[in-house]
GROMACS .gro file of C-alpha atoms in nm:
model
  445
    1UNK     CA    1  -0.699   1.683   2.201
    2UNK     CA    2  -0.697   1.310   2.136
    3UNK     CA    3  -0.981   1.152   2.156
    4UNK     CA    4  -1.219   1.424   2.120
    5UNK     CA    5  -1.551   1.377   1.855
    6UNK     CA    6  -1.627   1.626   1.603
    7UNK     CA    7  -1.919   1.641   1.353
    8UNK     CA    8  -1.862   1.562   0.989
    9UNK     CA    9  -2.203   1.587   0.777
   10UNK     CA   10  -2.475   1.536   1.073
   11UNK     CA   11  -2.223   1.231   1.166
   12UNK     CA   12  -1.975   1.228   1.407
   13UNK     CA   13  -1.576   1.211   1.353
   14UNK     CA   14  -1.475   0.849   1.583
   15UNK     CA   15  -1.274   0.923   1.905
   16UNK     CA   16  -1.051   0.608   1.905
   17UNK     CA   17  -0.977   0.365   1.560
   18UNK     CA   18  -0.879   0.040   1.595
   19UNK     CA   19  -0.615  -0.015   1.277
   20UNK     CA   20  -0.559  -0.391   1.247
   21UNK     CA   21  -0.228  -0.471   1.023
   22UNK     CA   22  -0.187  -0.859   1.130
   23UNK     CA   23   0.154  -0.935   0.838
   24UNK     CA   24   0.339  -0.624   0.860
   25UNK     CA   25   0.428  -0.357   1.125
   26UNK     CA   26   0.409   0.004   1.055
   27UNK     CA   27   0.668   0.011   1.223
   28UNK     CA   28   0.887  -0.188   0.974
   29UNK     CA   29   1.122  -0.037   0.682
   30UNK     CA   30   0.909  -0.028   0.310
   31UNK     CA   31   1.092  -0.184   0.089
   32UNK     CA   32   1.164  -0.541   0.203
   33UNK     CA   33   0.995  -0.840   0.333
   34UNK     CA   34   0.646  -0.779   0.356
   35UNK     CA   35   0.680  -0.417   0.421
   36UNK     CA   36   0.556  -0.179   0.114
   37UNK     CA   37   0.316   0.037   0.037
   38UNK     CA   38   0.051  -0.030   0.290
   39UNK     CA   39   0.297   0.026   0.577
   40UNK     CA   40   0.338   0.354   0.470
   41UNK     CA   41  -0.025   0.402   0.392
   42UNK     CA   42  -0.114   0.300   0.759
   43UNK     CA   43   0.147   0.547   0.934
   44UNK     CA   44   0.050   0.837   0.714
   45UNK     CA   45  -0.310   0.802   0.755
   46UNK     CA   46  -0.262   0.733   1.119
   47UNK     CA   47  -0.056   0.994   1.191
   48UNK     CA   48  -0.266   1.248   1.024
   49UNK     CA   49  -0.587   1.154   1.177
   50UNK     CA   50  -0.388   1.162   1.521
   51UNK     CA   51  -0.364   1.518   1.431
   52UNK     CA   52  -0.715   1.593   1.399
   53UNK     CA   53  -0.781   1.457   1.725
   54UNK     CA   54  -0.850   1.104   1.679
   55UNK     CA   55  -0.682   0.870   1.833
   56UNK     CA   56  -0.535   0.586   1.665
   57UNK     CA   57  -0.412   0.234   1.788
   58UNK     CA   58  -0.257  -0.008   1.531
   59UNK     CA   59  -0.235  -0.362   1.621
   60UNK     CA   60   0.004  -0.594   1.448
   61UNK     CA   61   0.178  -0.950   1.526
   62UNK     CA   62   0.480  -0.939   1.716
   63UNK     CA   63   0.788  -1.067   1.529
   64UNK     CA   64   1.067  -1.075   1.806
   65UNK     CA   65   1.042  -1.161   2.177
   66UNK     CA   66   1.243  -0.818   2.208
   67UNK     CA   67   0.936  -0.577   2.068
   68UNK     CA   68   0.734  -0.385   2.386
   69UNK     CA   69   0.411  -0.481   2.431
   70UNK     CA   70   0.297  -0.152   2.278
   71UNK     CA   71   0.508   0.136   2.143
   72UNK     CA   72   0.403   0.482   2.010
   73UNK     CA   73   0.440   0.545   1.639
   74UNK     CA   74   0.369   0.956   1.667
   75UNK     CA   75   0.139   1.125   1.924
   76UNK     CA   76  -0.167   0.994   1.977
   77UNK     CA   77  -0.086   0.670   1.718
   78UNK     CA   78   0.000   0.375   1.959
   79UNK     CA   79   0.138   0.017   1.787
   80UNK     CA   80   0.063  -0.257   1.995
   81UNK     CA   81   0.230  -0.581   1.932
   82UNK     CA   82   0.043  -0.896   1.972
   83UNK     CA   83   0.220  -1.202   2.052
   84UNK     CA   84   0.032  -1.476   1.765
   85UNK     CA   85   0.268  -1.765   1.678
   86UNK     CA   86   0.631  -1.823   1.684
   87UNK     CA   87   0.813  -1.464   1.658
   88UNK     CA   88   1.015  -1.498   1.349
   89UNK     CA   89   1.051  -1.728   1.058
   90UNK     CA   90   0.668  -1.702   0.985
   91UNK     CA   91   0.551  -1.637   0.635
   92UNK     CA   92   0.296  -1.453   0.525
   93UNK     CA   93   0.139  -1.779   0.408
   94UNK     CA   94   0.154  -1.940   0.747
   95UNK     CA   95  -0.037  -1.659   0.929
   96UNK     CA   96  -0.367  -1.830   0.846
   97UNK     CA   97  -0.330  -2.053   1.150
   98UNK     CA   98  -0.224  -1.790   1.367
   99UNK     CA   99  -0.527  -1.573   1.305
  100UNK     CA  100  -0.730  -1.706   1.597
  101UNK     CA  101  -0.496  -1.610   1.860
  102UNK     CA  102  -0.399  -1.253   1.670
  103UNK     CA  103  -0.799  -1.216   1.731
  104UNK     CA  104  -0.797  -1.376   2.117
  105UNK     CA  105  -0.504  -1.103   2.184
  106UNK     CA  106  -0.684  -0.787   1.965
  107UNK     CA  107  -1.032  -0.865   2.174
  108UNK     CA  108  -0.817  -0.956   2.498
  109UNK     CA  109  -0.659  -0.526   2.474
  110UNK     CA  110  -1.047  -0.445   2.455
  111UNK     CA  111  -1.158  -0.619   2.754
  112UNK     CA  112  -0.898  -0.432   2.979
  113UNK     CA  113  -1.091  -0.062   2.831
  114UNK     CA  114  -1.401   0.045   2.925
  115UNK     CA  115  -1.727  -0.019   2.693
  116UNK     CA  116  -1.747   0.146   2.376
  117UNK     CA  117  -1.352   0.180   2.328
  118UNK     CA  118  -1.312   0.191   1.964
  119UNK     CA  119  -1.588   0.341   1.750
  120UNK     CA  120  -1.448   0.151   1.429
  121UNK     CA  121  -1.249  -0.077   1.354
  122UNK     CA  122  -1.031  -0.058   0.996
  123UNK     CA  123  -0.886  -0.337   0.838
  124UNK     CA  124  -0.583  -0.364   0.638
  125UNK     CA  125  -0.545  -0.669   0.363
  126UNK     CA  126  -0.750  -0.991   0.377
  127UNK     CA  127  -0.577  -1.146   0.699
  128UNK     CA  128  -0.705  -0.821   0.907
  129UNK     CA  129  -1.019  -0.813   0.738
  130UNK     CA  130  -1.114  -1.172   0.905
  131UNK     CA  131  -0.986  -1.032   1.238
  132UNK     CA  132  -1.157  -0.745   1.198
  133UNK     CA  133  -1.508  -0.945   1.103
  134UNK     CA  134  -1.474  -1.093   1.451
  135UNK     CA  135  -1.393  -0.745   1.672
  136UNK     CA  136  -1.670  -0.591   1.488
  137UNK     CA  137  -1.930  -0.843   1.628
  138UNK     CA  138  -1.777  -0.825   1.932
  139UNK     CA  139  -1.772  -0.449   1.969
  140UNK     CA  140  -2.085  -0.369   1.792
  141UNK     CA  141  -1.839  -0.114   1.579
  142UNK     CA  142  -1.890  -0.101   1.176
  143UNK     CA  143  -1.538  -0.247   0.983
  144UNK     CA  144  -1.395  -0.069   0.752
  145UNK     CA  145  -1.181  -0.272   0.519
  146UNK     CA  146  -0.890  -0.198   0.292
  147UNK     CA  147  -0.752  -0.460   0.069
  148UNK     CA  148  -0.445  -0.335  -0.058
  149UNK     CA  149  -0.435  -0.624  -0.309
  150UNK     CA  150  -0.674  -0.885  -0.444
  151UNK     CA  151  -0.609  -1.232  -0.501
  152UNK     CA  152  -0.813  -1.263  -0.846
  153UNK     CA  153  -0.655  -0.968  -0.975
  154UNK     CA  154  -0.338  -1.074  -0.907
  155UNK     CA  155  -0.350  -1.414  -1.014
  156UNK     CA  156  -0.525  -1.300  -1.352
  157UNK     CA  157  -0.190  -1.140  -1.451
  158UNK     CA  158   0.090  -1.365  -1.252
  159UNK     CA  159   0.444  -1.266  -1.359
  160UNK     CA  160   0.596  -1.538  -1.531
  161UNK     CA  161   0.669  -1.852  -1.294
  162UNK     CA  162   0.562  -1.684  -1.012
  163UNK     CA  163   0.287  -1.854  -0.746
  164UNK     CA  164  -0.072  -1.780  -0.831
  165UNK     CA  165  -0.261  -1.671  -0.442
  166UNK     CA  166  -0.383  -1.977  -0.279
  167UNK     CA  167  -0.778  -2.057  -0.278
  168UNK     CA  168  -0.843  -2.015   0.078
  169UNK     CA  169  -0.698  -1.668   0.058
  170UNK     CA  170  -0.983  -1.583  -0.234
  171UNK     CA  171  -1.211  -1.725  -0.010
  172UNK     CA  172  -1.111  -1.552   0.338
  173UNK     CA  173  -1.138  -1.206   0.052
  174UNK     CA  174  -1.450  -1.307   0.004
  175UNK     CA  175  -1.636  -1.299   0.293
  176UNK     CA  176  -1.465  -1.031   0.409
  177UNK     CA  177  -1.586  -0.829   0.158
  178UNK     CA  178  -1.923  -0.983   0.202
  179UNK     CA  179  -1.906  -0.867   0.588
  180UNK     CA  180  -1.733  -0.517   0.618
  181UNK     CA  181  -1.972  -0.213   0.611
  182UNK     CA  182  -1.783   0.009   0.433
  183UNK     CA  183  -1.448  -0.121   0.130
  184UNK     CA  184  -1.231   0.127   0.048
  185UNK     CA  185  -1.090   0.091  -0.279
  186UNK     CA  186  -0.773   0.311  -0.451
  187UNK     CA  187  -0.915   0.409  -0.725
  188UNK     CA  188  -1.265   0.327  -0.945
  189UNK     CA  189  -1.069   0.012  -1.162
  190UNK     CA  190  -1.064  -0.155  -0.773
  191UNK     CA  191  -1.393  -0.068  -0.713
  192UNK     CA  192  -1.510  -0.229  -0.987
  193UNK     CA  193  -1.299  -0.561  -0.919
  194UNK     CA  194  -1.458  -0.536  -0.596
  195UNK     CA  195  -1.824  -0.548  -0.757
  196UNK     CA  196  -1.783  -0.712  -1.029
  197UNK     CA  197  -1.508  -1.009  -0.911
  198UNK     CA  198  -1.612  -1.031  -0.530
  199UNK     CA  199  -2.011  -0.923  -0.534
  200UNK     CA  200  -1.923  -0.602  -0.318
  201UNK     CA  201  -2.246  -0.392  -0.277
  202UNK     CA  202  -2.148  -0.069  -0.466
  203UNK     CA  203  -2.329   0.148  -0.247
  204UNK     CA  204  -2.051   0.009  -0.021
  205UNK     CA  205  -1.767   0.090  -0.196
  206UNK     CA  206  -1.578   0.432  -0.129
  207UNK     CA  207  -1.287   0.555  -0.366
  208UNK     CA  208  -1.042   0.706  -0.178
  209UNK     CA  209  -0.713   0.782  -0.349
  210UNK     CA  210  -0.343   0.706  -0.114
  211UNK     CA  211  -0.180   1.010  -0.103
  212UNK     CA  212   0.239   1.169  -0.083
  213UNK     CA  213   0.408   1.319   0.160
  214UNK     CA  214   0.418   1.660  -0.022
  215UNK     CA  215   0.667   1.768   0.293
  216UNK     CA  216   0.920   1.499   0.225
  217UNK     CA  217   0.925   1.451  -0.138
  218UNK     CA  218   0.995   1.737  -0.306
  219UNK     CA  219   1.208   1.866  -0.623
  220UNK     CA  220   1.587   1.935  -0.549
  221UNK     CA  221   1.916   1.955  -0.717
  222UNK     CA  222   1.937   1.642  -0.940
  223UNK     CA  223   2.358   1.697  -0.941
  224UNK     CA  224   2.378   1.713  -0.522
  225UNK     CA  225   2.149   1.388  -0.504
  226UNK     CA  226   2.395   1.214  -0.808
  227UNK     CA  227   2.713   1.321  -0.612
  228UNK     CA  228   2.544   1.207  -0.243
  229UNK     CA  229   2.528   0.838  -0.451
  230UNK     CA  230   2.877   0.861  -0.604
  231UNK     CA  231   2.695   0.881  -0.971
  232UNK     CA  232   2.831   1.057  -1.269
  233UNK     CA  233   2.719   1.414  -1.338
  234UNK     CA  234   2.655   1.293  -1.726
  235UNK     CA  235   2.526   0.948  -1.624
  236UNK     CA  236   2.185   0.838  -1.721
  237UNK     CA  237   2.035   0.717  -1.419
  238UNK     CA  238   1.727   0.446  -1.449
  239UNK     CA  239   1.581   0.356  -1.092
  240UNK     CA  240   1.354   0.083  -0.934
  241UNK     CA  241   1.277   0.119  -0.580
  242UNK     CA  242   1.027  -0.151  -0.431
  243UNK     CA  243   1.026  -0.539  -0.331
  244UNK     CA  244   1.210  -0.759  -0.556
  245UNK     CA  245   0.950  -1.013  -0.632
  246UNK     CA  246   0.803  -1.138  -0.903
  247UNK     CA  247   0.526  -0.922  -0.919
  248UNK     CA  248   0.686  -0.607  -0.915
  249UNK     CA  249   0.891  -0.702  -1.225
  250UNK     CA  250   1.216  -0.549  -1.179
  251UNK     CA  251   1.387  -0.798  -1.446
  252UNK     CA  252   1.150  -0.542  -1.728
  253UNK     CA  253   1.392  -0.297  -1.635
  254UNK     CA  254   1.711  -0.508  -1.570
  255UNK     CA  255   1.647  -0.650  -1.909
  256UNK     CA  256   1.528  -0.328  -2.120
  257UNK     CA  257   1.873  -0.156  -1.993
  258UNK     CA  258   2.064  -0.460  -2.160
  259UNK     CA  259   1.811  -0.398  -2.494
  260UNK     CA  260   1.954  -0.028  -2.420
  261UNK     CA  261   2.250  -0.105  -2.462
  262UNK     CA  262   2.230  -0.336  -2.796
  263UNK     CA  263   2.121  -0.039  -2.977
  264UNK     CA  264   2.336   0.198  -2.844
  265UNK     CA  265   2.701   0.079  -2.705
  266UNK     CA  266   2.814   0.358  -2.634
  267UNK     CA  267   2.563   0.408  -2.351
  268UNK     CA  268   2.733   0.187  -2.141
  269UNK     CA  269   3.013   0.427  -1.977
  270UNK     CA  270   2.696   0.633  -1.898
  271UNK     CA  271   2.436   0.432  -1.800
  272UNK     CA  272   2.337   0.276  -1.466
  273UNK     CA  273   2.049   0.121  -1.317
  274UNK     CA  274   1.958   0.141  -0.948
  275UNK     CA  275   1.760  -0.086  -0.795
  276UNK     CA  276   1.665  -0.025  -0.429
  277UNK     CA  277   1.449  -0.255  -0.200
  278UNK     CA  278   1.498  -0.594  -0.078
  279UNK     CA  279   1.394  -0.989  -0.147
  280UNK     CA  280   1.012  -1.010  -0.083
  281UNK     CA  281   0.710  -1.273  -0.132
  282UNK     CA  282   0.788  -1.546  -0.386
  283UNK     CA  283   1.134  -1.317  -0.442
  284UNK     CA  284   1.271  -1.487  -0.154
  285UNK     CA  285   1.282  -1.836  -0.307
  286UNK     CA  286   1.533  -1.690  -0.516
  287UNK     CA  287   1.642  -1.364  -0.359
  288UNK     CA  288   1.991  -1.372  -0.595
  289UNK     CA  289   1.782  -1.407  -0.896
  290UNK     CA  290   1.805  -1.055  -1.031
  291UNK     CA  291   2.159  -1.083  -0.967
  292UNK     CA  292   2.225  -1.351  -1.185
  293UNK     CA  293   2.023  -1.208  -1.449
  294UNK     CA  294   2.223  -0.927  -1.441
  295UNK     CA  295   2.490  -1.110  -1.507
  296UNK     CA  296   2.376  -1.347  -1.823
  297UNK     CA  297   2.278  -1.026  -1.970
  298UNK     CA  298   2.604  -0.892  -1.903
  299UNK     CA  299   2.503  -0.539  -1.751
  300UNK     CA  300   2.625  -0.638  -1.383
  301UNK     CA  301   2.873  -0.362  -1.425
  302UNK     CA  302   2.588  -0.116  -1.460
  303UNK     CA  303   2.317  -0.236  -1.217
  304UNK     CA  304   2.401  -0.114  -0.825
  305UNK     CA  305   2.163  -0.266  -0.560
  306UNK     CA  306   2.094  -0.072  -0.252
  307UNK     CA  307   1.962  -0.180   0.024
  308UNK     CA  308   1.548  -0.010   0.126
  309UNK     CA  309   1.551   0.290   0.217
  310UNK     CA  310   1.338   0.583   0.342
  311UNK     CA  311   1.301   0.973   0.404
  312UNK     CA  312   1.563   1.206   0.283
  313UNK     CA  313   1.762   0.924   0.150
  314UNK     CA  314   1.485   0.808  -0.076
  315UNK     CA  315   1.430   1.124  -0.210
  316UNK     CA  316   1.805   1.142  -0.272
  317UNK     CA  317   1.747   0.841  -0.488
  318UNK     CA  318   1.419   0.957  -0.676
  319UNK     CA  319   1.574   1.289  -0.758
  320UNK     CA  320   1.916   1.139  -0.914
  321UNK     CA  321   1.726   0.935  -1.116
  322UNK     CA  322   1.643   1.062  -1.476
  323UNK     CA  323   1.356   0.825  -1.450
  324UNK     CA  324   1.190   0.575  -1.265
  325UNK     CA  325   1.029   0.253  -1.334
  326UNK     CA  326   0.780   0.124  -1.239
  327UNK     CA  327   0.670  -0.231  -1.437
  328UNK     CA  328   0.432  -0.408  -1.152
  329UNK     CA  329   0.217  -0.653  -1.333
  330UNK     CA  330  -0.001  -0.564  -1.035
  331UNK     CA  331  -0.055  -0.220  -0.877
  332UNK     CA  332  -0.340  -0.126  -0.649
  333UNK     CA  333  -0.209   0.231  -0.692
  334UNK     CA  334   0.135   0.269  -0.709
  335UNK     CA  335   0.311   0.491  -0.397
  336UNK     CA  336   0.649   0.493  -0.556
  337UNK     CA  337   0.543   0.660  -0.812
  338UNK     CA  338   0.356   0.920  -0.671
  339UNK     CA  339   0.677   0.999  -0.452
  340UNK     CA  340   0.927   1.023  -0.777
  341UNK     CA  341   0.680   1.220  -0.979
  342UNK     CA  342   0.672   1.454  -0.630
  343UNK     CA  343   1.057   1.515  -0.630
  344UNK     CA  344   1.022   1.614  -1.057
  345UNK     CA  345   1.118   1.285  -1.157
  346UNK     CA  346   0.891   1.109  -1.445
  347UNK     CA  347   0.801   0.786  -1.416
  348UNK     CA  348   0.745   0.525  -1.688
  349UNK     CA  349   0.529   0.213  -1.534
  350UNK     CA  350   0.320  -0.039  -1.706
  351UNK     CA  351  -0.049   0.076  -1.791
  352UNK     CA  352  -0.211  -0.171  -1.513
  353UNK     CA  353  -0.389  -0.131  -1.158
  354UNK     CA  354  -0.405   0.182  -1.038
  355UNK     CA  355  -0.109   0.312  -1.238
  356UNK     CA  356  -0.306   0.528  -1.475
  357UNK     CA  357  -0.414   0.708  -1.166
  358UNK     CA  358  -0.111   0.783  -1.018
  359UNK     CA  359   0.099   0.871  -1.371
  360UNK     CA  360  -0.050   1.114  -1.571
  361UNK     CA  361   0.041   0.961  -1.930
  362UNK     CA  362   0.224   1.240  -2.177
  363UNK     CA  363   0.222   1.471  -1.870
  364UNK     CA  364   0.407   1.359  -1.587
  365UNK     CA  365   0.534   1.048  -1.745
  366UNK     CA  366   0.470   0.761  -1.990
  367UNK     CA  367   0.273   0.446  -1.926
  368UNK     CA  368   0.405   0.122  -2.141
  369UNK     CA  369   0.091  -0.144  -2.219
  370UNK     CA  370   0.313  -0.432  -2.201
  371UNK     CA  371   0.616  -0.616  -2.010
  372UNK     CA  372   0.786  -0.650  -2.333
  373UNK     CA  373   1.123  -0.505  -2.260
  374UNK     CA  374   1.199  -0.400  -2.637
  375UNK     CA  375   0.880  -0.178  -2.571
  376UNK     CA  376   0.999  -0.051  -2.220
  377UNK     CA  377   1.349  -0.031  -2.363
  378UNK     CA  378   1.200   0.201  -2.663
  379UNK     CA  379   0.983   0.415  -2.433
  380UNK     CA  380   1.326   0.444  -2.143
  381UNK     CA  381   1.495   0.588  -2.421
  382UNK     CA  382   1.290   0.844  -2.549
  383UNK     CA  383   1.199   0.920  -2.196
  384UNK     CA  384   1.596   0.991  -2.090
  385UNK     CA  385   1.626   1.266  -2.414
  386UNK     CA  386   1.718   1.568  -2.230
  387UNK     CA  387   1.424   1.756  -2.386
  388UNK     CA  388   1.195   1.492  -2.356
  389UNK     CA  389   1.277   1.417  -2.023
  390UNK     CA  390   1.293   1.745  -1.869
  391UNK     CA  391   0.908   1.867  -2.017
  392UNK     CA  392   0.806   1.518  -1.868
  393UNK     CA  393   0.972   1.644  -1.493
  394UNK     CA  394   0.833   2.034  -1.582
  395UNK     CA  395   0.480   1.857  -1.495
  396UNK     CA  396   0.555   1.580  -1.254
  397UNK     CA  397   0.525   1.740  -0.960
  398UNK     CA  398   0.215   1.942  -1.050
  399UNK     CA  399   0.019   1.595  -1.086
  400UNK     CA  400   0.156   1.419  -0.765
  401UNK     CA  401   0.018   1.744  -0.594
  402UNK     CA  402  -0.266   1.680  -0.630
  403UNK     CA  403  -0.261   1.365  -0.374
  404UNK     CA  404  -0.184   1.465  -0.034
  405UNK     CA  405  -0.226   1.193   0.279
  406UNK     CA  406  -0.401   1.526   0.431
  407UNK     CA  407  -0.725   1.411   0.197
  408UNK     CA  408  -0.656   1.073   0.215
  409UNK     CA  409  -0.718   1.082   0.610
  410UNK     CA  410  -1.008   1.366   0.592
  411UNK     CA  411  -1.207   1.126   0.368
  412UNK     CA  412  -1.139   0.794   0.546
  413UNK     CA  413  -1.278   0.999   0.850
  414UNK     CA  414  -1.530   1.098   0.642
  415UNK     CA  415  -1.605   0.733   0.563
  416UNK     CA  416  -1.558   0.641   0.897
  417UNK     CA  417  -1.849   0.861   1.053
  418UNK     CA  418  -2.116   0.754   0.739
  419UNK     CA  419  -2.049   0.381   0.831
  420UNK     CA  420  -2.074   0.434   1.198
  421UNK     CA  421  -2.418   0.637   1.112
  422UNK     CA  422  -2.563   0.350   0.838
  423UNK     CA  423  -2.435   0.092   1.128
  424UNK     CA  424  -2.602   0.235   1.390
  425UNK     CA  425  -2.936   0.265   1.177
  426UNK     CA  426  -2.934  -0.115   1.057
  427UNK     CA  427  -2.848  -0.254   1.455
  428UNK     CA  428  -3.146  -0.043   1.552
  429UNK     CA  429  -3.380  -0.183   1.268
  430UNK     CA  430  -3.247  -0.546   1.340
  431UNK     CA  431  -3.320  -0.487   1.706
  432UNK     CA  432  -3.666  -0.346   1.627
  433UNK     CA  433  -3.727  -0.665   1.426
  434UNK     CA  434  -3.614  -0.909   1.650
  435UNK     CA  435  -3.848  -0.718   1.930
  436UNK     CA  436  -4.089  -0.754   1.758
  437UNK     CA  437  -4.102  -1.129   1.658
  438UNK     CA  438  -4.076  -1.209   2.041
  439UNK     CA  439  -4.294  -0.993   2.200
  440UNK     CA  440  -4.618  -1.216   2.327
  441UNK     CA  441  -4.912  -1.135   2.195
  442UNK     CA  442  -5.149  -0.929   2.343
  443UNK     CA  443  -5.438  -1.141   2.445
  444UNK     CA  444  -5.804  -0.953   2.447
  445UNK     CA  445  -6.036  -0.987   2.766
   0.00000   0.00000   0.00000
């Protein structure tokens, strides 16, 4: 039943979570705009602790005057839409000024609850996190806070001509991470940055690894998926599927095709390279850029863009491919290609992030130390060799088994009931303290 409390380690499991996602809406398609990976992170997580009995209300900022004021997601995971700022034409970089009315509305939905509503409150990405700050000294709840991305990470390896993260966003990271009782990081390489670049308390830092949907993404016939695209039986099939942005690099794999294709002419009645997503971030300055790089490299012929895409059609796409790339200059962990590995597809992505984590190199596919794309070109090619290729897919879904959201949600319970017990603990000391300082003293007769 929703909203019931179960023990977990002498600690008990929250009733209600407060999920704050201020830039995108779980709601929203991955693949475009500001929609990605942590969109799908929130729903599976969400959906799964619903399932355990805990009930689950993500709050996000309302983008269209259309949107109900709340709107249910699964059973027991409610989205609730909080009006914060004009509704559309908003970047991601304007939020900043809207974040004191996303906060008045988030605090507002408390007031109308009874005390003691939420029993934590999780944070998603540095605009939450400063939202989150605020409920949690309102509520008397620990926050639990997820970055997804960090700005000194990401502006240590910008993409080039691409815009480094603005100061007040390393800042805003900052205290966040200096106020939330409990970080969760991806994997250990972010919860080092975390220590070691933002002056996290370790003891504070819990690795918990994103997960698949082991349900959705699974192996299946490579030749259906090629004929429900319209590709070639014979073709060799190289796919992106993300935001086209900068940072994700798709013009590695637009440009190691044409490199492809120098060395070997013949490969171009066979070869095509799908890219799926949409413009996104700094991608939307230019969001016919790719195109026209296409087309100065002369491979337009052999690179099809499809709009995002999710569920069975995705899968369609992963398990067509003969491989997928993934060149990020920046990945916290890397969900796509967790997914293609899942559906026995290897993946080739740059060694960076959280990459190594999610692609088992040699095993389940083949991680490239550079952006150079003569080196991804090199690697793309060995990797599409019919034996290479299929030993490569013989292990891929092996590894992504062993992420499931299932864990993913059991240990951010998990992490949920330690920081409620170490919260509870340190109010009670600072109360004891602050008792103590202002009792009078007793006076002797």
């Amino acid at each position: 039943m929703i909203g019931s409390v179960r023990a977990v380690g002498g600690s008990r499991r929250p009733r209600r979570v407060a999920v704050l996602s201020v830039h995108t809406s779980p709601l929203e398609q991955p693949g475009t705009g500001d929609a990605g990976g942590m969109n799908v992170y929130i729903v599976q997580t969400a959906v799964r602790m619903a399932r355990r009995g805990v009930a689950v209300e993500v709050f996000t900022r309302a983008t269209s005057s259309d949107l109900p004021p709340s709107a249910e997601l699964a059973p027991g995971v409610t989205v609730r839409h909080v009006v914060a700022g004009p509704f559309e034409r908003l970047s991601k970089n304007d939020l900043p000024s809207q974040l004191c009315a996303f906060t008045a509305g988030v605090l507002r939905a408390e007031a109308f609850s009874s005390p003691g509503h939420y029993d934590v409150v999780h944070s998603h990405y540095w605009l939450s996190g400063q939202v989150g700050w605020l409920a949690r000294d309102r509520w008397g709840v620990p926050l639990v806070h997820t970055a997804h991305t960090l700005a000194k990470v990401k502006n240590s390896a910008l993409a080039r001509g691409d815009t480094p993260e603005p100061r007040a966003r390393v800042i805003g990271e900052e205290q966040v991470v200096a106020e939330a009782d409990r970080l969760v990081a991806n994997t250990e390489v972010e919860a080092t940055q975390l220590v070691d670049l933002y002056g996290a308390a370790p003891d504070r830092v819990a690795t918990i690894p994103p997960g698949v949907d082991l349900e959705r993404f699974t192996p299946g016939d490579r030749l259906v998926a090629r004929a429900a695209l319209g590709l070639r039986r014979d073709a060799v099939v190289l796919a992106f599927v993300g935001r086209i942005q900068p940072l994700k690099a798709p013009d590695v794999l637009v440009r190691a095709a044409a490199e492809m294709l120098a060395r070997d002419p013949a490969l171009r009645d066979r070869l095509v390279v799908l890219v799926v997503g949409g413009p996104s971030g700094t991608g939307l300055e230019q969001p016919q850029a790719l195109r026209r790089l296409a087309g100065e490299l002369g491979v337009s012929d052999l690179v099809r863009f499809l709009p995002p895409r999710s569920g069975a059609e995705l899968a369609q796409v992963y398990r067509a491919a003969d491989v997928v790339a993934v060149p990020s200059h920046n990945e916290s962990f890397g969900l796509v290609a967790l997914e293609a590995q899942a559906c026995g597809t290897p993946v080739v992505a740059a060694a960076v992030g959280g990459l190594p984590v999610a692609v088992a190199d040699g095993v389940s596919g083949v991680l490239v130390p550079s952006h150079d794309p003569v080196e991804w070109a090199g690697v793309l090619a060995d990797v599409t060799r019919p034996g290479r290729r299929d030993a490569l897919a013989a292990s891929a879904a092996g590894h992504a088994a062993r992420f499931s959201w299932d864990r993913t949600a059991e240990a951010l319970l998990e992490t949920y009931a330690e920081a409620a017990r170490v919260f509870r603990r340190e109010t009670s000391s600072r109360v004891r303290a602050i008792d103590a300082a202002t009792r009078p003293e007793e006076v002797a007769v």
